[in-house]
PDB file of C-alpha atoms in Angstrom:
ATOM      1  CA  MET A   1     134.014 108.857 186.322  1.00  0.00           C
ATOM      2  CA  ALA A   2     135.846 112.022 184.927  1.00  0.00           C
ATOM      3  CA  THR A   3     136.098 115.718 185.353  1.00  0.00           C
ATOM      4  CA  ASP A   4     137.885 118.611 183.837  1.00  0.00           C
ATOM      5  CA  LEU A   5     140.652 119.618 186.047  1.00  0.00           C
ATOM      6  CA  ARG A   6     141.089 123.114 187.390  1.00  0.00           C
ATOM      7  CA  PRO A   7     143.202 124.527 190.489  1.00  0.00           C
ATOM      8  CA  CYS A   8     141.257 124.389 193.861  1.00  0.00           C
ATOM      9  CA  VAL A   9     142.023 125.618 197.129  1.00  0.00           C
ATOM     10  CA  VAL A  10     143.132 123.229 199.709  1.00  0.00           C
ATOM     11  CA  HIS A  11     142.542 123.697 203.433  1.00  0.00           C
ATOM     12  CA  ALA A  12     143.100 120.996 205.985  1.00  0.00           C
ATOM     13  CA  PRO A  13     140.932 120.911 209.029  1.00  0.00           C
ATOM     14  CA  ASP A  14     142.441 121.911 212.088  1.00  0.00           C
ATOM     15  CA  GLY A  15     144.660 119.224 213.552  1.00  0.00           C
ATOM     16  CA  TYR A  16     145.498 117.724 209.970  1.00  0.00           C
ATOM     17  CA  THR A  17     148.336 118.627 207.746  1.00  0.00           C
ATOM     18  CA  VAL A  18     149.127 117.688 204.056  1.00  0.00           C
ATOM     19  CA  GLY A  19     152.096 115.409 204.445  1.00  0.00           C
ATOM     20  CA  ALA A  20     154.420 115.107 201.592  1.00  0.00           C
ATOM     21  CA  VAL A  21     153.258 115.370 197.830  1.00  0.00           C
ATOM     22  CA  ARG A  22     155.463 112.973 196.472  1.00  0.00           C
ATOM     23  CA  ALA A  23     156.019 112.076 192.614  1.00  0.00           C
ATOM     24  CA  ALA A  24     158.141 109.294 191.111  1.00  0.00           C
ATOM     25  CA  ASP A  25     157.950 107.595 187.854  1.00  0.00           C
ATOM     26  CA  GLY A  26     154.366 109.314 186.963  1.00  0.00           C
ATOM     27  CA  VAL A  27     152.699 108.620 190.059  1.00  0.00           C
ATOM     28  CA  VAL A  28     151.961 111.516 192.641  1.00  0.00           C
ATOM     29  CA  ASP A  29     151.014 110.443 196.402  1.00  0.00           C
ATOM     30  CA  VAL A  30     149.481 112.813 198.660  1.00  0.00           C
ATOM     31  CA  ARG A  31     149.088 112.054 202.513  1.00  0.00           C
ATOM     32  CA  VAL A  32     146.962 113.607 205.008  1.00  0.00           C
ATOM     33  CA  LEU A  33     148.378 113.488 208.479  1.00  0.00           C
ATOM     34  CA  ALA A  34     146.681 113.794 211.837  1.00  0.00           C
ATOM     35  CA  ALA A  35     148.221 115.843 214.668  1.00  0.00           C
ATOM     36  CA  GLY A  36     150.069 113.036 216.118  1.00  0.00           C
ATOM     37  CA  GLY A  37     151.614 112.088 213.006  1.00  0.00           C
ATOM     38  CA  GLU A  38     149.557 109.361 211.924  1.00  0.00           C
ATOM     39  CA  LEU A  39     148.209 108.507 208.500  1.00  0.00           C
ATOM     40  CA  ALA A  40     144.327 110.216 208.248  1.00  0.00           C
ATOM     41  CA  ALA A  41     144.069 110.004 204.675  1.00  0.00           C
ATOM     42  CA  SER A  42     145.810 109.466 201.266  1.00  0.00           C
ATOM     43  CA  GLY A  43     145.465 108.915 197.535  1.00  0.00           C
ATOM     44  CA  ARG A  44     147.558 108.655 194.001  1.00  0.00           C
ATOM     45  CA  ILE A  45     147.352 109.641 190.684  1.00  0.00           C
ATOM     46  CA  GLY A  46     148.745 108.161 187.626  1.00  0.00           C
ATOM     47  CA  LEU A  47     149.965 110.751 185.082  1.00  0.00           C
ATOM     48  CA  THR A  48     149.454 109.798 181.399  1.00  0.00           C
ATOM     49  CA  GLY A  49     149.724 112.669 179.314  1.00  0.00           C
ATOM     50  CA  ALA A  50     146.737 115.045 179.045  1.00  0.00           C
ATOM     51  CA  SER A  51     145.014 112.916 181.595  1.00  0.00           C
ATOM     52  CA  CYS A  52     145.326 111.187 185.013  1.00  0.00           C
ATOM     53  CA  VAL A  53     144.052 108.184 186.987  1.00  0.00           C
ATOM     54  CA  PHE A  54     143.268 108.892 190.364  1.00  0.00           C
ATOM     55  CA  ASP A  55     143.590 105.849 192.886  1.00  0.00           C
ATOM     56  CA  GLN A  56     143.405 104.406 196.203  1.00  0.00           C
ATOM     57  CA  ILE A  57     141.660 107.383 197.705  1.00  0.00           C
ATOM     58  CA  VAL A  58     141.018 106.423 201.099  1.00  0.00           C
ATOM     59  CA  THR A  59     140.508 108.187 204.665  1.00  0.00           C
ATOM     60  CA  GLU A  60     140.998 105.877 207.762  1.00  0.00           C
ATOM     61  CA  LYS A  61     138.062 105.022 209.589  1.00  0.00           C
ATOM     62  CA  ALA A  62     138.782 107.205 212.839  1.00  0.00           C
ATOM     63  CA  HIS A  63     139.273 109.998 210.379  1.00  0.00           C
ATOM     64  CA  GLN A  64     136.007 109.622 208.277  1.00  0.00           C
ATOM     65  CA  ARG A  65     133.332 112.528 207.937  1.00  0.00           C
ATOM     66  CA  ARG A  66     135.749 115.387 208.345  1.00  0.00           C
ATOM     67  CA  GLY A  67     136.372 116.546 204.748  1.00  0.00           C
ATOM     68  CA  LEU A  68     139.860 114.988 204.400  1.00  0.00           C
ATOM     69  CA  GLY A  69     138.613 113.135 201.273  1.00  0.00           C
ATOM     70  CA  THR A  70     137.909 116.479 199.599  1.00  0.00           C
ATOM     71  CA  VAL A  71     141.681 117.431 200.709  1.00  0.00           C
ATOM     72  CA  VAL A  72     143.353 114.317 199.378  1.00  0.00           C
ATOM     73  CA  MET A  73     141.208 114.993 196.128  1.00  0.00           C
ATOM     74  CA  GLY A  74     142.172 118.923 196.087  1.00  0.00           C
ATOM     75  CA  ALA A  75     145.956 118.280 196.403  1.00  0.00           C
ATOM     76  CA  LEU A  76     145.940 115.377 194.008  1.00  0.00           C
ATOM     77  CA  THR A  77     144.163 117.937 191.459  1.00  0.00           C
ATOM     78  CA  ASN A  78     146.446 120.750 191.996  1.00  0.00           C
ATOM     79  CA  ALA A  79     149.503 118.168 191.499  1.00  0.00           C
ATOM     80  CA  ALA A  80     147.657 117.175 188.200  1.00  0.00           C
ATOM     81  CA  VAL A  81     146.945 120.702 186.891  1.00  0.00           C
ATOM     82  CA  GLU A  82     151.032 121.648 187.829  1.00  0.00           C
ATOM     83  CA  SER A  83     151.762 118.887 185.445  1.00  0.00           C
ATOM     84  CA  GLY A  84     149.819 119.825 182.544  1.00  0.00           C
ATOM     85  CA  VAL A  85     147.205 117.590 183.041  1.00  0.00           C
ATOM     86  CA  ALA A  86     143.591 118.794 181.894  1.00  0.00           C
ATOM     87  CA  THR A  87     141.160 115.923 182.684  1.00  0.00           C
ATOM     88  CA  GLY A  88     140.870 113.111 185.571  1.00  0.00           C
ATOM     89  CA  VAL A  89     139.221 109.520 185.621  1.00  0.00           C
ATOM     90  CA  LEU A  90     138.527 107.089 188.345  1.00  0.00           C
ATOM     91  CA  GLY A  91     136.439 104.075 188.962  1.00  0.00           C
ATOM     92  CA  ALA A  92     134.314 104.840 191.937  1.00  0.00           C
ATOM     93  CA  THR A  93     133.149 102.526 194.702  1.00  0.00           C
ATOM     94  CA  VAL A  94     129.799 102.985 195.852  1.00  0.00           C
ATOM     95  CA  GLN A  95     130.889 104.831 198.851  1.00  0.00           C
ATOM     96  CA  GLY A  96     133.310 107.028 196.965  1.00  0.00           C
ATOM     97  CA  ARG A  97     131.118 108.328 194.295  1.00  0.00           C
ATOM     98  CA  ALA A  98     128.579 110.792 196.542  1.00  0.00           C
ATOM     99  CA  LEU A  99     132.452 112.228 197.534  1.00  0.00           C
ATOM    100  CA  TYR A 100     133.325 112.417 193.747  1.00  0.00           C
ATOM    101  CA  GLU A 101     129.811 114.018 192.567  1.00  0.00           C
ATOM    102  CA  THR A 102     130.022 116.731 195.137  1.00  0.00           C
ATOM    103  CA  LEU A 103     133.699 117.663 193.396  1.00  0.00           C
ATOM    104  CA  ASP A 104     131.641 117.728 190.069  1.00  0.00           C
ATOM    105  CA  TRP A 105     132.793 114.564 189.020  1.00  0.00           C
ATOM    106  CA  LYS A 106     130.312 112.818 186.081  1.00  0.00           C
ATOM    107  CA  VAL A 107     129.785 109.082 185.703  1.00  0.00           C
ATOM    108  CA  LEU A 108     130.563 108.106 182.269  1.00  0.00           C
ATOM    109  CA  ALA A 109     129.781 104.461 182.689  1.00  0.00           C
ATOM    110  CA  PRO A 110     128.839 102.011 185.532  1.00  0.00           C
ATOM    111  CA  LEU A 111     131.691 100.000 187.136  1.00  0.00           C
ATOM    112  CA  THR A 112     131.235  96.464 187.890  1.00  0.00           C
ATOM    113  CA  GLY A 113     133.258  94.139 190.212  1.00  0.00           C
ATOM    114  CA  PHE A 114     133.342  90.649 190.623  1.00  0.00           C
ATOM    115  CA  THR A 115     135.059  88.147 192.486  1.00  0.00           C
ATOM    116  CA  HIS A 116     136.507  85.098 190.684  1.00  0.00           C
ATOM    117  CA  ARG A 117     136.885  81.834 192.934  1.00  0.00           C
ATOM    118  CA  PRO A 118     138.686  78.973 191.043  1.00  0.00           C
ATOM    119  CA  VAL A 119     137.422  75.295 191.458  1.00  0.00           C
ATOM    120  CA  VAL A 120     139.941  73.301 193.649  1.00  0.00           C
ATOM    121  CA  ALA A 121     140.034  69.793 192.468  1.00  0.00           C
TER     122      ALA A 121
END
């Protein structure tokens, strides 16, 4: 999936805060924390010049269905835009695709996965 990136407003729901947005070696990590300080959602981008790769976008089970995926994506998008990035790309799971499509990401090609189990002699 891919999208043209543009700044967005990020608003965490009541009881949540966007934790440290950290950047190191071309990777930006975002964490959303619940009121007690526990991790509720997170994600990262890898900056590659004019584009970036969104990866490991996760909302912890106890915090799902509260808009935290949108918060993570917005915070990462803003970090990318501030770094001069124009295009975002990602490989979406079936579960994640619905979120990304609501954020105007477009499917460029289907993604197929497989598991290799070597034969043990």
